[in-house]
Amino acid sequence: HMLSGGQRQRASLARALVLKPKLIIADEPVSMLDVSIRAEILEIVKTLKDKFQISYLYITHDLSTARYIGDNIAIMFNGKIVEAGPIDRVLLNPFHPYTQALIDAVPEINTDNNTLQNKTNLY
């Protein structure tokens, strides 16, 4: 019997919780899930974080899920941390140009013609 991506993520979380960890390392835990399942998994992760005081090292390229889950964030460029701090401070008032470039690279919906567009180009 095959498990769906969401079922596999739930099973992985359940296996990890059996050990009552203080830290869970989650590398792109929702990147391959469809939007509805992604929202369910993120809500489970956040609930577990709050209920059991679990810390996550949440590795992702998705700034919106990082902001939803995280309290603090570290931005890496070329294998080095270039900026770190409280997530709202880093994402709303970035100090490093690469952090700003990441934020600017997130597509926005153009409500005039219902298309996605990047704010700037990273290159």
CSV table of N, CA and C in Angstrom, one decimal:
chain,number,residue,atom,x,y,z
A,1,HIS,N,0.8,-1.2,0.0
A,1,HIS,CA,0.0,0.0,0.0
A,1,HIS,C,0.9,1.2,0.0
A,2,MET,N,0.6,2.2,-0.9
A,2,MET,CA,1.4,3.4,-1.0
A,2,MET,C,0.8,4.5,-0.2
A,3,LEU,N,1.6,5.3,0.5
A,3,LEU,CA,1.1,6.5,1.2
A,3,LEU,C,1.3,7.7,0.4
A,4,SER,N,0.4,8.6,0.5
A,4,SER,CA,0.5,9.9,-0.2
A,4,SER,C,1.6,10.7,0.5
A,5,GLY,N,2.0,11.8,-0.2
A,5,GLY,CA,3.0,12.7,0.4
A,5,GLY,C,2.7,13.3,1.7
A,6,GLY,N,1.4,13.7,1.8
A,6,GLY,CA,0.9,14.2,3.1
A,6,GLY,C,0.9,13.1,4.2
A,7,GLN,N,0.5,11.9,3.8
A,7,GLN,CA,0.5,10.8,4.8
A,7,GLN,C,1.9,10.5,5.3
A,8,ARG,N,2.9,10.5,4.3
A,8,ARG,CA,4.3,10.2,4.7
A,8,ARG,C,4.8,11.3,5.6
A,9,GLN,N,4.5,12.6,5.4
A,9,GLN,CA,4.9,13.7,6.3
A,9,GLN,C,4.3,13.5,7.7
A,10,ARG,N,3.1,13.2,7.7
A,10,ARG,CA,2.4,12.9,9.0
A,10,ARG,C,3.1,11.8,9.8
A,11,ALA,N,3.4,10.7,9.0
A,11,ALA,CA,4.0,9.5,9.6
A,11,ALA,C,5.4,9.9,10.1
A,12,SER,N,6.2,10.7,9.4
A,12,SER,CA,7.5,11.1,9.8
A,12,SER,C,7.4,11.9,11.0
A,13,LEU,N,6.5,12.8,11.1
A,13,LEU,CA,6.3,13.6,12.3
A,13,LEU,C,6.0,12.7,13.5
A,14,ALA,N,5.1,11.8,13.3
A,14,ALA,CA,4.7,10.9,14.4
A,14,ALA,C,5.9,10.1,14.9
A,15,ARG,N,6.7,9.6,14.0
A,15,ARG,CA,7.9,8.8,14.3
A,15,ARG,C,8.9,9.7,15.2
A,16,ALA,N,9.0,10.9,14.7
A,16,ALA,CA,9.9,11.9,15.4
A,16,ALA,C,9.4,12.2,16.8
A,17,LEU,N,8.1,12.3,17.0
A,17,LEU,CA,7.5,12.7,18.3
A,17,LEU,C,7.6,11.6,19.3
A,18,VAL,N,7.7,10.4,18.9
A,18,VAL,CA,7.8,9.2,19.8
A,18,VAL,C,9.0,9.4,20.8
A,19,LEU,N,10.1,10.0,20.2
A,19,LEU,CA,11.3,10.2,21.0
A,19,LEU,C,11.3,11.5,21.9
A,20,LYS,N,10.2,12.3,21.8
A,20,LYS,CA,10.0,13.5,22.6
A,20,LYS,C,11.2,14.4,22.4
A,21,PRO,N,11.5,14.8,21.1
A,21,PRO,CA,12.6,15.6,20.8
A,21,PRO,C,12.4,17.1,21.3
A,22,LYS,N,13.5,17.8,21.5
A,22,LYS,CA,13.5,19.2,21.7
A,22,LYS,C,13.7,19.9,20.4
A,23,LEU,N,14.3,19.2,19.4
A,23,LEU,CA,14.7,19.8,18.1
A,23,LEU,C,14.3,18.8,17.0
A,24,ILE,N,13.6,19.3,16.0
A,24,ILE,CA,13.4,18.5,14.8
A,24,ILE,C,14.0,19.3,13.6
A,25,ILE,N,14.8,18.6,12.8
A,25,ILE,CA,15.3,19.2,11.6
A,25,ILE,C,14.4,18.8,10.5
A,26,ALA,N,13.9,19.8,9.8
A,26,ALA,CA,12.9,19.6,8.7
A,26,ALA,C,13.5,20.2,7.5
A,27,ASP,N,13.9,19.4,6.5
A,27,ASP,CA,14.5,19.9,5.3
A,27,ASP,C,13.4,19.9,4.2
A,28,GLU,N,12.9,21.1,3.8
A,28,GLU,CA,11.9,21.2,2.8
A,28,GLU,C,10.7,20.2,3.0
A,29,PRO,N,10.1,20.3,4.2
A,29,PRO,CA,9.1,19.3,4.6
A,29,PRO,C,7.8,19.3,3.8
A,30,VAL,N,7.5,20.5,3.2
A,30,VAL,CA,6.3,20.6,2.4
A,30,VAL,C,6.5,21.0,0.9
A,31,SER,N,7.7,20.9,0.5
A,31,SER,CA,8.0,21.4,-0.9
A,31,SER,C,7.3,20.6,-2.0
A,32,MET,N,7.1,19.3,-1.8
A,32,MET,CA,6.5,18.5,-2.8
A,32,MET,C,5.0,18.2,-2.6
A,33,LEU,N,4.4,18.9,-1.7
A,33,LEU,CA,3.0,18.7,-1.4
A,33,LEU,C,2.1,19.7,-2.1
A,34,ASP,N,0.9,19.3,-2.4
A,34,ASP,CA,0.0,20.3,-3.0
A,34,ASP,C,-0.5,21.3,-1.9
A,35,VAL,N,-1.0,22.4,-2.4
A,35,VAL,CA,-1.3,23.6,-1.5
A,35,VAL,C,-2.2,23.2,-0.3
A,36,SER,N,-3.2,22.4,-0.5
A,36,SER,CA,-4.1,22.1,0.6
A,36,SER,C,-3.4,21.2,1.7
A,37,ILE,N,-2.7,20.2,1.2
A,37,ILE,CA,-2.0,19.3,2.1
A,37,ILE,C,-0.9,20.1,2.8
A,38,ARG,N,-0.2,21.0,2.1
A,38,ARG,CA,0.9,21.8,2.6
A,38,ARG,C,0.3,22.6,3.8
A,39,ALA,N,-0.8,23.2,3.7
A,39,ALA,CA,-1.4,24.0,4.7
A,39,ALA,C,-1.7,23.1,6.0
A,40,GLU,N,-2.2,21.9,5.7
A,40,GLU,CA,-2.5,21.0,6.8
A,40,GLU,C,-1.2,20.6,7.6
A,41,ILE,N,-0.2,20.3,6.9
A,41,ILE,CA,1.1,19.9,7.5
A,41,ILE,C,1.7,21.1,8.3
A,42,LEU,N,1.7,22.2,7.7
A,42,LEU,CA,2.2,23.4,8.4
A,42,LEU,C,1.4,23.7,9.6
A,43,GLU,N,0.1,23.5,9.6
A,43,GLU,CA,-0.7,23.7,10.8
A,43,GLU,C,-0.3,22.7,11.9
A,44,ILE,N,-0.1,21.5,11.5
A,44,ILE,CA,0.3,20.4,12.4
A,44,ILE,C,1.7,20.8,13.0
A,45,VAL,N,2.6,21.2,12.2
A,45,VAL,CA,3.9,21.5,12.7
A,45,VAL,C,3.9,22.7,13.7
A,46,LYS,N,3.1,23.7,13.3
A,46,LYS,CA,3.0,24.9,14.2
A,46,LYS,C,2.3,24.5,15.5
A,47,THR,N,1.3,23.7,15.5
A,47,THR,CA,0.6,23.2,16.7
A,47,THR,C,1.5,22.4,17.6
A,48,LEU,N,2.3,21.5,17.0
A,48,LEU,CA,3.2,20.7,17.8
A,48,LEU,C,4.3,21.6,18.4
A,49,LYS,N,4.7,22.6,17.6
A,49,LYS,CA,5.8,23.5,18.1
A,49,LYS,C,5.3,24.2,19.4
A,50,ASP,N,4.1,24.7,19.3
A,50,ASP,CA,3.5,25.5,20.4
A,50,ASP,C,3.1,24.6,21.6
A,51,LYS,N,2.5,23.4,21.3
A,51,LYS,CA,2.0,22.5,22.4
A,51,LYS,C,3.1,21.8,23.1
A,52,PHE,N,4.2,21.4,22.4
A,52,PHE,CA,5.2,20.6,23.1
A,52,PHE,C,6.6,21.4,23.2
A,53,GLN,N,6.5,22.7,22.9
A,53,GLN,CA,7.7,23.5,22.9
A,53,GLN,C,8.9,22.9,22.2
A,54,ILE,N,8.6,22.4,21.0
A,54,ILE,CA,9.6,21.8,20.1
A,54,ILE,C,10.2,22.9,19.2
A,55,SER,N,11.5,22.9,19.1
A,55,SER,CA,12.2,23.8,18.2
A,55,SER,C,12.4,23.1,16.9
A,56,TYR,N,12.3,23.8,15.8
A,56,TYR,CA,12.6,23.3,14.4
A,56,TYR,C,13.7,24.0,13.8
A,57,LEU,N,14.6,23.3,13.1
A,57,LEU,CA,15.5,23.8,12.2
A,57,LEU,C,14.8,23.6,10.9
A,58,TYR,N,14.1,24.6,10.4
A,58,TYR,CA,13.2,24.5,9.2
A,58,TYR,C,14.0,25.0,8.0
A,59,ILE,N,14.4,24.1,7.1
A,59,ILE,CA,15.2,24.4,6.0
A,59,ILE,C,14.3,24.6,4.8
A,60,THR,N,14.3,25.7,4.2
A,60,THR,CA,13.4,26.0,3.1
A,60,THR,C,13.8,27.1,2.2
A,61,HIS,N,13.3,27.1,0.9
A,61,HIS,CA,13.5,28.2,0.0
A,61,HIS,C,12.2,29.1,0.0
A,62,ASP,N,11.2,28.7,0.7
A,62,ASP,CA,9.9,29.3,0.7
A,62,ASP,C,9.8,30.3,1.9
A,63,LEU,N,9.9,31.6,1.6
A,63,LEU,CA,9.9,32.6,2.7
A,63,LEU,C,8.6,32.6,3.4
A,64,SER,N,7.5,32.4,2.7
A,64,SER,CA,6.2,32.5,3.4
A,64,SER,C,6.0,31.4,4.4
A,65,THR,N,6.4,30.1,4.1
A,65,THR,CA,6.2,29.1,5.1
A,65,THR,C,7.2,29.3,6.2
A,66,ALA,N,8.4,29.8,5.9
A,66,ALA,CA,9.4,30.1,7.0
A,66,ALA,C,8.8,31.1,8.0
A,67,ARG,N,8.2,32.1,7.4
A,67,ARG,CA,7.6,33.2,8.2
A,67,ARG,C,6.4,32.6,9.1
A,68,TYR,N,5.6,31.7,8.5
A,68,TYR,CA,4.5,31.2,9.2
A,68,TYR,C,5.0,30.3,10.4
A,69,ILE,N,6.0,29.5,10.2
A,69,ILE,CA,6.5,28.6,11.2
A,69,ILE,C,7.5,29.2,12.2
A,70,GLY,N,8.3,30.1,11.7
A,70,GLY,CA,9.5,30.5,12.5
A,70,GLY,C,9.3,31.7,13.4
A,71,ASP,N,10.2,31.7,14.3
A,71,ASP,CA,10.4,32.9,15.2
A,71,ASP,C,11.6,33.7,14.8
A,72,ASN,N,12.7,32.9,14.4
A,72,ASN,CA,13.9,33.5,14.0
A,72,ASN,C,14.3,32.9,12.6
A,73,ILE,N,15.1,33.6,11.9
A,73,ILE,CA,15.5,33.1,10.6
A,73,ILE,C,17.0,33.4,10.3
A,74,ALA,N,17.6,32.5,9.6
A,74,ALA,CA,19.0,32.8,9.1
A,74,ALA,C,19.0,32.7,7.6
A,75,ILE,N,19.5,33.6,6.9
A,75,ILE,CA,19.6,33.6,5.5
A,75,ILE,C,21.0,33.2,5.1
A,76,MET,N,21.1,32.2,4.2
A,76,MET,CA,22.4,31.7,3.7
A,76,MET,C,22.6,32.1,2.3
A,77,PHE,N,23.9,32.4,2.0
A,77,PHE,CA,24.3,32.8,0.6
A,77,PHE,C,25.7,32.2,0.5
A,78,ASN,N,25.9,31.3,-0.6
A,78,ASN,CA,27.2,30.7,-0.8
A,78,ASN,C,27.6,29.9,0.4
A,79,GLY,N,26.7,29.2,1.1
A,79,GLY,CA,27.1,28.3,2.2
A,79,GLY,C,27.4,29.1,3.5
A,80,LYS,N,27.1,30.4,3.6
A,80,LYS,CA,27.4,31.1,4.8
A,80,LYS,C,26.2,31.9,5.2
A,81,ILE,N,26.0,32.0,6.5
A,81,ILE,CA,24.9,32.8,7.0
A,81,ILE,C,25.3,34.3,6.8
A,82,VAL,N,24.4,35.0,6.1
A,82,VAL,CA,24.7,36.5,5.8
A,82,VAL,C,23.8,37.4,6.7
A,83,GLU,N,22.7,36.8,7.2
A,83,GLU,CA,21.8,37.6,8.1
A,83,GLU,C,21.0,36.7,8.9
A,84,ALA,N,20.8,37.0,10.2
A,84,ALA,CA,20.0,36.2,11.1
A,84,ALA,C,19.3,37.1,12.1
A,85,GLY,N,18.2,36.7,12.6
A,85,GLY,CA,17.5,37.5,13.6
A,85,GLY,C,16.0,37.1,13.7
A,86,PRO,N,15.3,37.9,14.4
A,86,PRO,CA,13.8,37.7,14.5
A,86,PRO,C,13.2,37.7,13.0
A,87,ILE,N,12.4,36.8,12.7
A,87,ILE,CA,11.9,36.7,11.4
A,87,ILE,C,11.2,37.9,10.8
A,88,ASP,N,10.4,38.6,11.6
A,88,ASP,CA,9.8,39.8,11.1
A,88,ASP,C,10.8,40.9,10.8
A,89,ARG,N,11.8,41.0,11.7
A,89,ARG,CA,12.8,42.1,11.4
A,89,ARG,C,13.6,41.8,10.2
A,90,VAL,N,14.0,40.5,10.0
A,90,VAL,CA,14.8,40.2,8.8
A,90,VAL,C,14.0,40.3,7.5
A,91,LEU,N,12.8,39.9,7.5
A,91,LEU,CA,12.0,39.9,6.3
A,91,LEU,C,11.4,41.2,6.0
A,92,LEU,N,11.1,42.0,7.0
A,92,LEU,CA,10.5,43.3,6.8
A,92,LEU,C,11.5,44.5,6.7
A,93,ASN,N,12.7,44.3,7.3
A,93,ASN,CA,13.7,45.3,7.2
A,93,ASN,C,15.1,44.6,7.1
A,94,PRO,N,15.3,44.0,5.9
A,94,PRO,CA,16.6,43.3,5.8
A,94,PRO,C,17.8,44.2,5.7
A,95,PHE,N,18.9,43.7,6.2
A,95,PHE,CA,20.2,44.5,6.2
A,95,PHE,C,21.0,44.1,5.0
A,96,HIS,N,21.0,42.8,4.7
A,96,HIS,CA,21.9,42.3,3.6
A,96,HIS,C,21.2,42.4,2.3
A,97,PRO,N,22.0,42.8,1.2
A,97,PRO,CA,21.4,42.8,-0.1
A,97,PRO,C,20.8,41.5,-0.6
A,98,TYR,N,21.4,40.4,-0.3
A,98,TYR,CA,20.9,39.1,-0.7
A,98,TYR,C,19.6,38.8,-0.1
A,99,THR,N,19.4,39.1,1.2
A,99,THR,CA,18.1,39.0,1.8
A,99,THR,C,17.0,39.8,1.0
A,100,GLN,N,17.4,41.0,0.7
A,100,GLN,CA,16.4,41.8,-0.1
A,100,GLN,C,16.1,41.2,-1.4
A,101,ALA,N,17.2,40.7,-2.1
A,101,ALA,CA,17.0,40.0,-3.4
A,101,ALA,C,16.1,38.8,-3.3
A,102,LEU,N,16.2,38.0,-2.2
A,102,LEU,CA,15.3,36.9,-2.0
A,102,LEU,C,13.8,37.4,-1.9
A,103,ILE,N,13.7,38.4,-1.1
A,103,ILE,CA,12.3,38.9,-0.9
A,103,ILE,C,11.7,39.5,-2.2
A,104,ASP,N,12.6,40.2,-2.9
A,104,ASP,CA,12.1,40.7,-4.2
A,104,ASP,C,11.8,39.7,-5.2
A,105,ALA,N,12.4,38.5,-5.1
A,105,ALA,CA,12.3,37.4,-6.1
A,105,ALA,C,10.9,36.7,-5.9
A,106,VAL,N,10.2,36.9,-4.8
A,106,VAL,CA,9.0,36.3,-4.6
A,106,VAL,C,7.9,36.9,-5.5
A,107,PRO,N,7.3,36.0,-6.4
A,107,PRO,CA,6.4,36.6,-7.3
A,107,PRO,C,5.2,37.2,-6.7
A,108,GLU,N,4.7,38.3,-7.3
A,108,GLU,CA,3.4,38.9,-6.8
A,108,GLU,C,2.4,38.7,-7.8
A,109,ILE,N,1.1,38.7,-7.4
A,109,ILE,CA,0.0,38.6,-8.3
A,109,ILE,C,-0.3,40.0,-8.8
A,110,ASN,N,-0.3,40.2,-10.1
A,110,ASN,CA,-0.7,41.4,-10.7
A,110,ASN,C,-2.3,41.4,-10.9
A,111,THR,N,-3.0,42.2,-10.0
A,111,THR,CA,-4.4,42.1,-10.0
A,111,THR,C,-5.0,42.7,-11.3
A,112,ASP,N,-4.3,43.5,-12.0
A,112,ASP,CA,-4.8,44.1,-13.2
A,112,ASP,C,-5.1,43.1,-14.3
A,113,ASN,N,-4.2,42.1,-14.4
A,113,ASN,CA,-4.3,41.1,-15.5
A,113,ASN,C,-4.2,39.7,-15.0
A,114,ASN,N,-4.3,39.5,-13.7
A,114,ASN,CA,-4.2,38.2,-13.0
A,114,ASN,C,-3.0,37.4,-13.5
A,115,THR,N,-1.8,38.0,-13.5
A,115,THR,CA,-0.6,37.3,-13.8
A,115,THR,C,0.4,37.4,-12.6
A,116,LEU,N,1.3,36.4,-12.6
A,116,LEU,CA,2.4,36.5,-11.6
A,116,LEU,C,3.6,37.2,-12.3
A,117,GLN,N,4.3,38.0,-11.4
A,117,GLN,CA,5.5,38.6,-11.9
A,117,GLN,C,6.5,38.8,-10.8
A,118,ASN,N,7.8,38.7,-11.1
A,118,ASN,CA,8.8,38.9,-10.1
A,118,ASN,C,9.0,40.4,-10.0
A,119,LYS,N,9.3,40.8,-8.7
A,119,LYS,CA,9.5,42.3,-8.5
A,119,LYS,C,10.8,42.7,-9.1
A,120,THR,N,11.8,41.9,-8.9
A,120,THR,CA,13.1,42.1,-9.5
A,120,THR,C,13.7,40.8,-10.0
A,121,ASN,N,14.8,40.9,-10.7
A,121,ASN,CA,15.6,39.7,-11.1
A,121,ASN,C,16.8,39.5,-10.2
A,122,LEU,N,17.1,38.3,-9.8
A,122,LEU,CA,18.2,38.1,-8.9
A,122,LEU,C,19.5,38.2,-9.6
A,123,TYR,N,19.6,38.2,-10.9
A,123,TYR,CA,20.8,38.2,-11.6
A,123,TYR,C,21.2,39.5,-12.1
